Amino acid sequence: MSHDRYADPYAGSAAYQSHHHQPSHSYADNDLQPPEPPYTEPGGYQASSSTEKMVDASMGTERLHKGRQGPQQGRSWAEAGPPPRSTGILRMWRKGERGKQWSRGGGARTFLRFCCCSTTLIIILLVSIILAILLYVRPPNLKLNSINIGSSGVTLASNGFSLSLTLGISVANPNWFNVDFKEVSATVRYPGNNTNSFGGGTLYNLDFQGYTDSTFDFPLTLNYSTTIDPNRVILDDLISKCGSSSNQITIDYNLYLKLKILGVTISPTISSDASFACPISASDIESIAGNS
């Protein structure tokens, strides 16, 4: 059985089968040039993220294998949401998504942002100091131990009298730091006539060590005048208490303290009363009443 000689169709004309006798057109006979590849860069390969065969260029990106999924376009950090804290990249996500928050908006907004943050920090610091003082710092405990007649005693006048007293006060400091009394002042009123002052006193610069109990003498002066007692309420009560029975005289007082604790000055007020024996005779009081 004879066969026709096979020849390369690109090299010349040759019949492969007996029924094929027409010579093929070669590039040399027809002066045809091979078509240039549709690329301009050396190598001629198109960049592609997938090696799968495409059905037709006009059909888009339909794949031969429907079940396979090639590389998908990644989502942004914002679409994916913040990563779990356990990954350790949460701070990087915030920095990448939010950018430079401090300097955003230009110099004016940066300055205003700095002022607002500084003011907020100062307010928080002051509130923290005040709360620390209120919660952890305990004020000293003051107690009246005794009341005695002062060295000046009683000074009589035609329309009144003056009486010097000494209050023995004990102070217990429960704190580990010293407490400085910058000023201690007192006002006295007589029961039944609380509208007018009946005397007072002032003492400056008292220092008490931490975890100690101390005492000090507070000078107090009572000043009676008929001008502060037009209805003779105080005078009649003194006559009844300073007679033969010699009852106790009671006075109401307010102590105004100015304490300096850890550089902060606080001003508490202590209100109480004190009683003492009448230091003046009934005849002296009646002489004042007779002159009024």
PDB file of C-alpha atoms in Angstrom:
ATOM      1  CA  MET A   1       0.000   0.000   0.000  1.00  0.00           C
ATOM      2  CA  SER A   2       1.515   3.281  -1.091  1.00  0.00           C
ATOM      3  CA  HIS A   3       1.184   6.589   0.721  1.00  0.00           C
ATOM      4  CA  ASP A   4       1.871  10.089  -0.498  1.00  0.00           C
ATOM      5  CA  ARG A   5       4.779  11.834   1.030  1.00  0.00           C
ATOM      6  CA  TYR A   6       3.889  14.074   4.008  1.00  0.00           C
ATOM      7  CA  ALA A   7       5.298  17.504   3.947  1.00  0.00           C
ATOM      8  CA  ASP A   8       5.116  20.378   6.350  1.00  0.00           C
ATOM      9  CA  PRO A   9       2.351  22.708   5.162  1.00  0.00           C
ATOM     10  CA  TYR A  10       4.476  25.698   6.115  1.00  0.00           C
ATOM     11  CA  ALA A  11       7.442  24.504   4.016  1.00  0.00           C
ATOM     12  CA  GLY A  12       5.839  23.721   0.663  1.00  0.00           C
ATOM     13  CA  SER A  13       3.088  21.920  -1.178  1.00  0.00           C
ATOM     14  CA  ALA A  14       2.595  18.210  -0.555  1.00  0.00           C
ATOM     15  CA  ALA A  15      -0.335  15.849  -0.595  1.00  0.00           C
ATOM     16  CA  TYR A  16      -1.023  13.883   2.481  1.00  0.00           C
ATOM     17  CA  GLN A  17      -3.934  11.816   1.112  1.00  0.00           C
ATOM     18  CA  SER A  18      -4.706  10.790  -2.410  1.00  0.00           C
ATOM     19  CA  HIS A  19      -7.799  12.949  -2.555  1.00  0.00           C
ATOM     20  CA  HIS A  20      -5.824  16.068  -1.571  1.00  0.00           C
ATOM     21  CA  HIS A  21      -3.888  17.207  -4.642  1.00  0.00           C
ATOM     22  CA  GLN A  22      -4.131  20.964  -4.444  1.00  0.00           C
ATOM     23  CA  PRO A  23      -0.958  22.520  -3.139  1.00  0.00           C
ATOM     24  CA  SER A  24      -1.183  24.606  -0.034  1.00  0.00           C
ATOM     25  CA  HIS A  25      -0.327  28.235  -0.164  1.00  0.00           C
ATOM     26  CA  SER A  26       2.935  28.919   1.572  1.00  0.00           C
ATOM     27  CA  TYR A  27       4.110  32.105   3.035  1.00  0.00           C
ATOM     28  CA  ALA A  28       6.923  32.207   0.555  1.00  0.00           C
ATOM     29  CA  ASP A  29       4.737  31.853  -2.549  1.00  0.00           C
ATOM     30  CA  ASN A  30       2.198  34.464  -1.513  1.00  0.00           C
ATOM     31  CA  ASP A  31       4.606  36.869   0.154  1.00  0.00           C
ATOM     32  CA  LEU A  32       2.637  36.636   3.397  1.00  0.00           C
ATOM     33  CA  GLN A  33       4.154  37.433   6.746  1.00  0.00           C
ATOM     34  CA  PRO A  34       3.139  35.759   9.967  1.00  0.00           C
ATOM     35  CA  PRO A  35       0.805  37.982  11.967  1.00  0.00           C
ATOM     36  CA  GLU A  36       2.455  39.932  14.716  1.00  0.00           C
ATOM     37  CA  PRO A  37       1.526  38.985  18.249  1.00  0.00           C
ATOM     38  CA  PRO A  38      -0.902  41.351  19.974  1.00  0.00           C
ATOM     39  CA  TYR A  39       1.635  42.666  22.432  1.00  0.00           C
ATOM     40  CA  THR A  40       4.405  45.176  22.331  1.00  0.00           C
ATOM     41  CA  GLU A  41       6.594  44.133  25.267  1.00  0.00           C
ATOM     42  CA  PRO A  42       9.212  41.424  24.947  1.00  0.00           C
ATOM     43  CA  GLY A  43       7.855  38.035  25.871  1.00  0.00           C
ATOM     44  CA  GLY A  44       4.348  38.876  24.730  1.00  0.00           C
ATOM     45  CA  TYR A  45       2.600  37.529  27.798  1.00  0.00           C
ATOM     46  CA  GLN A  46      -0.348  39.255  29.337  1.00  0.00           C
ATOM     47  CA  ALA A  47      -0.209  39.663  33.126  1.00  0.00           C
ATOM     48  CA  SER A  48      -2.853  37.468  34.621  1.00  0.00           C
ATOM     49  CA  SER A  49      -3.555  36.317  38.151  1.00  0.00           C
ATOM     50  CA  SER A  50      -5.029  33.023  36.856  1.00  0.00           C
ATOM     51  CA  THR A  51      -3.629  30.286  34.603  1.00  0.00           C
ATOM     52  CA  GLU A  52      -7.016  28.894  33.611  1.00  0.00           C
ATOM     53  CA  LYS A  53      -7.998  28.764  29.966  1.00  0.00           C
ATOM     54  CA  MET A  54     -10.515  31.384  28.852  1.00  0.00           C
ATOM     55  CA  VAL A  55     -13.385  30.306  26.594  1.00  0.00           C
ATOM     56  CA  ASP A  56     -13.560  33.457  24.526  1.00  0.00           C
ATOM     57  CA  ALA A  57     -12.104  36.902  25.016  1.00  0.00           C
ATOM     58  CA  SER A  58     -15.443  38.462  24.215  1.00  0.00           C
ATOM     59  CA  MET A  59     -17.143  36.418  26.917  1.00  0.00           C
ATOM     60  CA  GLY A  60     -15.393  38.206  29.757  1.00  0.00           C
ATOM     61  CA  THR A  61     -13.833  36.080  32.435  1.00  0.00           C
ATOM     62  CA  GLU A  62     -16.019  32.966  32.317  1.00  0.00           C
ATOM     63  CA  ARG A  63     -14.053  29.940  33.460  1.00  0.00           C
ATOM     64  CA  LEU A  64     -14.106  26.426  32.072  1.00  0.00           C
ATOM     65  CA  HIS A  65     -14.317  24.939  35.513  1.00  0.00           C
ATOM     66  CA  LYS A  66     -17.290  26.424  37.246  1.00  0.00           C
ATOM     67  CA  GLY A  67     -16.386  25.029  40.652  1.00  0.00           C
ATOM     68  CA  ARG A  68     -12.966  26.623  40.896  1.00  0.00           C
ATOM     69  CA  GLN A  69     -12.543  30.020  42.437  1.00  0.00           C
ATOM     70  CA  GLY A  70      -9.525  32.042  41.530  1.00  0.00           C
ATOM     71  CA  PRO A  71      -8.011  34.839  43.653  1.00  0.00           C
ATOM     72  CA  GLN A  72     -10.703  37.307  44.648  1.00  0.00           C
ATOM     73  CA  GLN A  73     -10.307  41.011  45.034  1.00  0.00           C
ATOM     74  CA  GLY A  74      -9.456  41.722  48.688  1.00  0.00           C
ATOM     75  CA  ARG A  75     -11.702  43.855  50.801  1.00  0.00           C
ATOM     76  CA  SER A  76     -10.473  46.994  52.558  1.00  0.00           C
ATOM     77  CA  TRP A  77      -9.751  47.137  56.306  1.00  0.00           C
ATOM     78  CA  ALA A  78     -12.881  49.206  56.803  1.00  0.00           C
ATOM     79  CA  GLU A  79     -15.109  46.634  55.033  1.00  0.00           C
ATOM     80  CA  ALA A  80     -13.542  43.758  56.927  1.00  0.00           C
ATOM     81  CA  GLY A  81     -13.959  45.503  60.265  1.00  0.00           C
ATOM     82  CA  PRO A  82     -11.492  45.661  63.139  1.00  0.00           C
ATOM     83  CA  PRO A  83      -9.415  42.538  63.711  1.00  0.00           C
ATOM     84  CA  PRO A  84      -9.730  40.614  66.968  1.00  0.00           C
ATOM     85  CA  ARG A  85      -7.631  41.909  69.829  1.00  0.00           C
ATOM     86  CA  SER A  86      -5.865  38.546  70.046  1.00  0.00           C
ATOM     87  CA  THR A  87      -4.214  39.112  66.658  1.00  0.00           C
ATOM     88  CA  GLY A  88      -2.123  41.972  68.008  1.00  0.00           C
ATOM     89  CA  ILE A  89      -2.739  44.238  65.007  1.00  0.00           C
ATOM     90  CA  LEU A  90      -5.688  46.231  66.307  1.00  0.00           C
ATOM     91  CA  ARG A  91      -3.491  49.294  66.831  1.00  0.00           C
ATOM     92  CA  MET A  92      -2.175  49.011  63.271  1.00  0.00           C
ATOM     93  CA  TRP A  93      -5.751  48.811  61.965  1.00  0.00           C
ATOM     94  CA  ARG A  94      -6.730  51.961  63.867  1.00  0.00           C
ATOM     95  CA  LYS A  95      -3.689  53.820  62.613  1.00  0.00           C
ATOM     96  CA  GLY A  96      -4.297  52.770  59.009  1.00  0.00           C
ATOM     97  CA  GLU A  97      -8.037  53.484  58.975  1.00  0.00           C
ATOM     98  CA  ARG A  98      -8.243  56.625  61.096  1.00  0.00           C
ATOM     99  CA  GLY A  99      -4.967  58.259  60.171  1.00  0.00           C
ATOM    100  CA  LYS A 100      -3.392  61.033  62.219  1.00  0.00           C
ATOM    101  CA  GLN A 101      -6.254  62.188  64.398  1.00  0.00           C
ATOM    102  CA  TRP A 102      -4.218  64.691  66.395  1.00  0.00           C
ATOM    103  CA  SER A 103      -3.087  66.857  63.452  1.00  0.00           C
ATOM    104  CA  ARG A 104      -6.177  66.434  61.291  1.00  0.00           C
ATOM    105  CA  GLY A 105      -7.751  69.690  60.124  1.00  0.00           C
ATOM    106  CA  GLY A 106      -4.704  71.953  60.107  1.00  0.00           C
ATOM    107  CA  GLY A 107      -2.904  74.082  62.673  1.00  0.00           C
ATOM    108  CA  ALA A 108      -5.918  75.937  64.102  1.00  0.00           C
ATOM    109  CA  ARG A 109      -7.872  72.769  64.834  1.00  0.00           C
ATOM    110  CA  THR A 110      -4.760  71.107  66.227  1.00  0.00           C
ATOM    111  CA  PHE A 111      -4.296  74.033  68.630  1.00  0.00           C
ATOM    112  CA  LEU A 112      -7.948  73.950  69.711  1.00  0.00           C
ATOM    113  CA  ARG A 113      -7.748  70.187  70.158  1.00  0.00           C
ATOM    114  CA  PHE A 114      -4.648  70.625  72.324  1.00  0.00           C
ATOM    115  CA  CYS A 115      -6.365  73.307  74.461  1.00  0.00           C
ATOM    116  CA  CYS A 116      -9.463  71.158  74.976  1.00  0.00           C
ATOM    117  CA  CYS A 117      -7.420  68.118  75.969  1.00  0.00           C
ATOM    118  CA  SER A 118      -5.259  70.159  78.347  1.00  0.00           C
ATOM    119  CA  THR A 119      -8.304  71.759  79.981  1.00  0.00           C
ATOM    120  CA  THR A 120      -9.956  68.370  80.388  1.00  0.00           C
ATOM    121  CA  LEU A 121      -6.847  66.896  82.009  1.00  0.00           C
ATOM    122  CA  ILE A 122      -6.563  69.847  84.417  1.00  0.00           C
ATOM    123  CA  ILE A 123     -10.219  69.506  85.439  1.00  0.00           C
ATOM    124  CA  ILE A 124      -9.816  65.757  85.980  1.00  0.00           C
ATOM    125  CA  LEU A 125      -6.675  66.371  88.064  1.00  0.00           C
ATOM    126  CA  LEU A 126      -8.391  68.977  90.249  1.00  0.00           C
ATOM    127  CA  VAL A 127     -11.452  66.792  90.759  1.00  0.00           C
ATOM    128  CA  SER A 128      -9.193  63.855  91.674  1.00  0.00           C
ATOM    129  CA  ILE A 129      -7.356  65.942  94.279  1.00  0.00           C
ATOM    130  CA  ILE A 130     -10.607  67.177  95.810  1.00  0.00           C
ATOM    131  CA  LEU A 131     -12.071  63.671  95.929  1.00  0.00           C
ATOM    132  CA  ALA A 132      -8.869  62.328  97.481  1.00  0.00           C
ATOM    133  CA  ILE A 133      -9.056  64.971 100.205  1.00  0.00           C
ATOM    134  CA  LEU A 134     -12.733  64.309 100.858  1.00  0.00           C
ATOM    135  CA  LEU A 135     -12.415  60.513 100.887  1.00  0.00           C
ATOM    136  CA  TYR A 136      -9.043  59.848 102.484  1.00  0.00           C
ATOM    137  CA  VAL A 137      -8.201  62.946 104.544  1.00  0.00           C
ATOM    138  CA  ARG A 138      -9.997  63.122 107.876  1.00  0.00           C
ATOM    139  CA  PRO A 139     -10.375  66.477 109.607  1.00  0.00           C
ATOM    140  CA  PRO A 140      -8.920  66.872 113.101  1.00  0.00           C
ATOM    141  CA  ASN A 141     -11.221  66.179 116.010  1.00  0.00           C
ATOM    142  CA  LEU A 142     -11.714  69.200 118.281  1.00  0.00           C
ATOM    143  CA  LYS A 143     -13.140  68.892 121.762  1.00  0.00           C
ATOM    144  CA  LEU A 144     -13.832  71.498 124.430  1.00  0.00           C
ATOM    145  CA  ASN A 145     -12.272  70.322 127.678  1.00  0.00           C
ATOM    146  CA  SER A 146     -12.744  73.269 130.008  1.00  0.00           C
ATOM    147  CA  ILE A 147     -13.737  76.906 130.263  1.00  0.00           C
ATOM    148  CA  ASN A 148     -12.073  79.168 132.791  1.00  0.00           C
ATOM    149  CA  ILE A 149     -12.127  82.816 133.767  1.00  0.00           C
ATOM    150  CA  GLY A 150      -9.268  84.670 132.149  1.00  0.00           C
ATOM    151  CA  SER A 151      -6.608  86.724 133.879  1.00  0.00           C
ATOM    152  CA  SER A 152      -8.492  89.971 133.230  1.00  0.00           C
ATOM    153  CA  GLY A 153     -11.635  88.692 134.927  1.00  0.00           C
ATOM    154  CA  VAL A 154     -14.689  90.938 134.837  1.00  0.00           C
ATOM    155  CA  THR A 155     -14.584  94.596 133.869  1.00  0.00           C
ATOM    156  CA  LEU A 156     -17.703  96.562 134.804  1.00  0.00           C
ATOM    157  CA  ALA A 157     -19.077  99.589 132.987  1.00  0.00           C
ATOM    158  CA  SER A 158     -22.112 101.784 133.489  1.00  0.00           C
ATOM    159  CA  ASN A 159     -24.073 100.132 130.703  1.00  0.00           C
ATOM    160  CA  GLY A 160     -22.461  96.681 130.553  1.00  0.00           C
ATOM    161  CA  PHE A 161     -19.482  94.511 131.382  1.00  0.00           C
ATOM    162  CA  SER A 162     -16.625  92.630 129.743  1.00  0.00           C
ATOM    163  CA  LEU A 163     -15.614  89.098 130.712  1.00  0.00           C
ATOM    164  CA  SER A 164     -12.487  87.272 129.511  1.00  0.00           C
ATOM    165  CA  LEU A 165     -12.609  83.489 129.249  1.00  0.00           C
ATOM    166  CA  THR A 166     -10.135  80.794 128.268  1.00  0.00           C
ATOM    167  CA  LEU A 167     -11.372  77.738 126.422  1.00  0.00           C
ATOM    168  CA  GLY A 168      -9.241  74.609 126.802  1.00  0.00           C
ATOM    169  CA  ILE A 169      -9.530  72.737 123.496  1.00  0.00           C
ATOM    170  CA  SER A 170      -7.956  69.385 122.613  1.00  0.00           C
ATOM    171  CA  VAL A 171      -7.112  68.442 119.028  1.00  0.00           C
ATOM    172  CA  ALA A 172      -6.633  64.874 117.746  1.00  0.00           C
ATOM    173  CA  ASN A 173      -4.979  64.626 114.319  1.00  0.00           C
ATOM    174  CA  PRO A 174      -5.790  61.197 112.772  1.00  0.00           C
ATOM    175  CA  ASN A 175      -3.713  61.813 109.626  1.00  0.00           C
ATOM    176  CA  TRP A 176      -0.051  60.966 108.972  1.00  0.00           C
ATOM    177  CA  PHE A 177       0.721  64.536 107.905  1.00  0.00           C
ATOM    178  CA  ASN A 178       0.719  67.765 109.903  1.00  0.00           C
ATOM    179  CA  VAL A 179      -2.316  70.012 110.081  1.00  0.00           C
ATOM    180  CA  ASP A 180      -1.814  73.766 110.091  1.00  0.00           C
ATOM    181  CA  PHE A 181      -4.502  75.974 111.605  1.00  0.00           C
ATOM    182  CA  LYS A 182      -3.935  79.242 109.815  1.00  0.00           C
ATOM    183  CA  GLU A 183      -6.744  80.889 111.760  1.00  0.00           C
ATOM    184  CA  VAL A 184      -9.269  79.942 114.434  1.00  0.00           C
ATOM    185  CA  SER A 185     -12.016  82.453 115.118  1.00  0.00           C
ATOM    186  CA  ALA A 186     -15.146  82.282 117.260  1.00  0.00           C
ATOM    187  CA  THR A 187     -18.406  84.145 117.652  1.00  0.00           C
ATOM    188  CA  VAL A 188     -20.581  83.912 120.779  1.00  0.00           C
ATOM    189  CA  ARG A 189     -24.310  84.400 121.169  1.00  0.00           C
ATOM    190  CA  TYR A 190     -26.486  84.252 124.220  1.00  0.00           C
ATOM    191  CA  PRO A 191     -29.454  81.832 124.147  1.00  0.00           C
ATOM    192  CA  GLY A 192     -32.668  83.771 123.599  1.00  0.00           C
ATOM    193  CA  ASN A 193     -30.874  86.604 121.809  1.00  0.00           C
ATOM    194  CA  ASN A 194     -29.180  84.991 118.846  1.00  0.00           C
ATOM    195  CA  THR A 195     -29.484  88.037 116.615  1.00  0.00           C
ATOM    196  CA  ASN A 196     -26.677  89.974 118.295  1.00  0.00           C
ATOM    197  CA  SER A 197     -23.100  88.938 118.948  1.00  0.00           C
ATOM    198  CA  PHE A 198     -22.197  88.419 122.599  1.00  0.00           C
ATOM    199  CA  GLY A 199     -18.435  88.269 122.060  1.00  0.00           C
ATOM    200  CA  GLY A 200     -15.728  86.356 120.229  1.00  0.00           C
ATOM    201  CA  GLY A 201     -12.010  85.736 119.758  1.00  0.00           C
ATOM    202  CA  THR A 202      -9.284  84.893 117.220  1.00  0.00           C
ATOM    203  CA  LEU A 203      -6.092  82.816 117.242  1.00  0.00           C
ATOM    204  CA  TYR A 204      -3.532  82.384 114.446  1.00  0.00           C
ATOM    205  CA  ASN A 205      -0.945  79.853 113.249  1.00  0.00           C
ATOM    206  CA  LEU A 206      -1.415  76.594 115.123  1.00  0.00           C
ATOM    207  CA  ASP A 207       0.441  73.498 113.920  1.00  0.00           C
ATOM    208  CA  PHE A 208      -0.443  69.943 114.962  1.00  0.00           C
ATOM    209  CA  GLN A 209       1.734  66.925 114.209  1.00  0.00           C
ATOM    210  CA  GLY A 210       0.348  63.815 112.564  1.00  0.00           C
ATOM    211  CA  TYR A 211      -1.033  61.025 114.763  1.00  0.00           C
ATOM    212  CA  THR A 212      -0.829  63.185 117.889  1.00  0.00           C
ATOM    213  CA  ASP A 213      -3.205  64.631 120.493  1.00  0.00           C
ATOM    214  CA  SER A 214      -2.594  68.253 121.471  1.00  0.00           C
ATOM    215  CA  THR A 215      -4.288  70.980 123.494  1.00  0.00           C
ATOM    216  CA  PHE A 216      -4.374  74.732 123.215  1.00  0.00           C
ATOM    217  CA  ASP A 217      -6.053  77.622 125.040  1.00  0.00           C
ATOM    218  CA  PHE A 218      -8.389  79.761 123.048  1.00  0.00           C
ATOM    219  CA  PRO A 219      -9.001  83.317 124.363  1.00  0.00           C
ATOM    220  CA  LEU A 220     -12.636  84.376 124.341  1.00  0.00           C
ATOM    221  CA  THR A 221     -14.098  87.699 125.418  1.00  0.00           C
ATOM    222  CA  LEU A 222     -17.761  88.283 126.288  1.00  0.00           C
ATOM    223  CA  ASN A 223     -18.997  91.824 125.823  1.00  0.00           C
ATOM    224  CA  TYR A 224     -22.389  92.782 127.181  1.00  0.00           C
ATOM    225  CA  SER A 225     -24.034  96.122 126.527  1.00  0.00           C
ATOM    226  CA  THR A 226     -27.552  97.320 127.040  1.00  0.00           C
ATOM    227  CA  THR A 227     -27.573  98.418 123.381  1.00  0.00           C
ATOM    228  CA  ILE A 228     -27.550  94.794 122.234  1.00  0.00           C
ATOM    229  CA  ASP A 229     -30.200  93.862 124.820  1.00  0.00           C
ATOM    230  CA  PRO A 230     -32.944  96.504 124.565  1.00  0.00           C
ATOM    231  CA  ASN A 231     -35.588  94.179 126.012  1.00  0.00           C
ATOM    232  CA  ARG A 232     -33.313  93.105 128.904  1.00  0.00           C
ATOM    233  CA  VAL A 233     -33.599  89.417 127.976  1.00  0.00           C
ATOM    234  CA  ILE A 234     -29.929  88.695 128.711  1.00  0.00           C
ATOM    235  CA  LEU A 235     -29.782  90.950 131.748  1.00  0.00           C
ATOM    236  CA  ASP A 236     -32.809  89.411 133.470  1.00  0.00           C
ATOM    237  CA  ASP A 237     -31.478  85.899 132.820  1.00  0.00           C
ATOM    238  CA  LEU A 238     -28.087  86.842 134.303  1.00  0.00           C
ATOM    239  CA  ILE A 239     -29.739  88.289 137.417  1.00  0.00           C
ATOM    240  CA  SER A 240     -31.667  85.044 137.946  1.00  0.00           C
ATOM    241  CA  LYS A 241     -28.586  82.860 137.456  1.00  0.00           C
ATOM    242  CA  CYS A 242     -26.055  84.987 139.317  1.00  0.00           C
ATOM    243  CA  GLY A 243     -28.127  85.351 142.470  1.00  0.00           C
ATOM    244  CA  SER A 244     -27.772  83.351 145.638  1.00  0.00           C
ATOM    245  CA  SER A 245     -28.203  80.040 143.784  1.00  0.00           C
ATOM    246  CA  SER A 246     -25.359  80.853 141.327  1.00  0.00           C
ATOM    247  CA  ASN A 247     -26.432  78.661 138.406  1.00  0.00           C
ATOM    248  CA  GLN A 248     -24.447  77.859 135.280  1.00  0.00           C
ATOM    249  CA  ILE A 249     -24.404  80.352 132.428  1.00  0.00           C
ATOM    250  CA  THR A 250     -24.684  78.793 128.970  1.00  0.00           C
ATOM    251  CA  ILE A 251     -23.433  80.388 125.782  1.00  0.00           C
ATOM    252  CA  ASP A 252     -23.614  79.268 122.136  1.00  0.00           C
ATOM    253  CA  TYR A 253     -20.485  79.591 120.002  1.00  0.00           C
ATOM    254  CA  ASN A 254     -19.274  78.901 116.479  1.00  0.00           C
ATOM    255  CA  LEU A 255     -15.640  78.043 115.743  1.00  0.00           C
ATOM    256  CA  TYR A 256     -14.492  78.940 112.229  1.00  0.00           C
ATOM    257  CA  LEU A 257     -11.380  76.997 111.243  1.00  0.00           C
ATOM    258  CA  LYS A 258      -9.010  77.604 108.346  1.00  0.00           C
ATOM    259  CA  LEU A 259      -7.022  74.396 107.917  1.00  0.00           C
ATOM    260  CA  LYS A 260      -4.184  73.921 105.475  1.00  0.00           C
ATOM    261  CA  ILE A 261      -3.903  70.239 104.533  1.00  0.00           C
ATOM    262  CA  LEU A 262      -1.438  69.145 101.827  1.00  0.00           C
ATOM    263  CA  GLY A 263      -1.383  72.670 100.434  1.00  0.00           C
ATOM    264  CA  VAL A 264      -5.177  72.911 100.270  1.00  0.00           C
ATOM    265  CA  THR A 265      -7.081  75.232 102.606  1.00  0.00           C
ATOM    266  CA  ILE A 266     -10.461  74.097 103.914  1.00  0.00           C
ATOM    267  CA  SER A 267     -12.767  76.029 106.225  1.00  0.00           C
ATOM    268  CA  PRO A 268     -14.994  73.861 108.420  1.00  0.00           C
ATOM    269  CA  THR A 269     -17.261  75.286 111.116  1.00  0.00           C
ATOM    270  CA  ILE A 270     -17.867  73.770 114.536  1.00  0.00           C
ATOM    271  CA  SER A 271     -20.988  74.791 116.465  1.00  0.00           C
ATOM    272  CA  SER A 272     -21.486  73.936 120.117  1.00  0.00           C
ATOM    273  CA  ASP A 273     -22.266  75.412 123.518  1.00  0.00           C
ATOM    274  CA  ALA A 274     -20.397  75.858 126.782  1.00  0.00           C
ATOM    275  CA  SER A 275     -21.463  76.396 130.382  1.00  0.00           C
ATOM    276  CA  PHE A 276     -19.606  77.990 133.289  1.00  0.00           C
ATOM    277  CA  ALA A 277     -20.334  79.385 136.723  1.00  0.00           C
ATOM    278  CA  CYS A 278     -21.485  82.978 136.925  1.00  0.00           C
ATOM    279  CA  PRO A 279     -18.392  85.103 137.588  1.00  0.00           C
ATOM    280  CA  ILE A 280     -20.274  88.268 138.526  1.00  0.00           C
ATOM    281  CA  SER A 281     -22.439  89.044 141.502  1.00  0.00           C
ATOM    282  CA  ALA A 282     -26.117  89.826 141.288  1.00  0.00           C
ATOM    283  CA  SER A 283     -25.573  93.295 142.805  1.00  0.00           C
ATOM    284  CA  ASP A 284     -23.180  94.242 140.015  1.00  0.00           C
ATOM    285  CA  ILE A 285     -25.679  93.141 137.420  1.00  0.00           C
ATOM    286  CA  GLU A 286     -28.469  95.046 139.157  1.00  0.00           C
ATOM    287  CA  SER A 287     -26.335  98.182 139.142  1.00  0.00           C
ATOM    288  CA  ILE A 288     -26.007  97.856 135.398  1.00  0.00           C
ATOM    289  CA  ALA A 289     -29.757  97.380 135.154  1.00  0.00           C
ATOM    290  CA  GLY A 290     -30.341 100.479 137.292  1.00  0.00           C
ATOM    291  CA  ASN A 291     -28.207 102.607 135.018  1.00  0.00           C
ATOM    292  CA  SER A 292     -29.956 101.432 131.857  1.00  0.00           C
TER     293      SER A 292
END
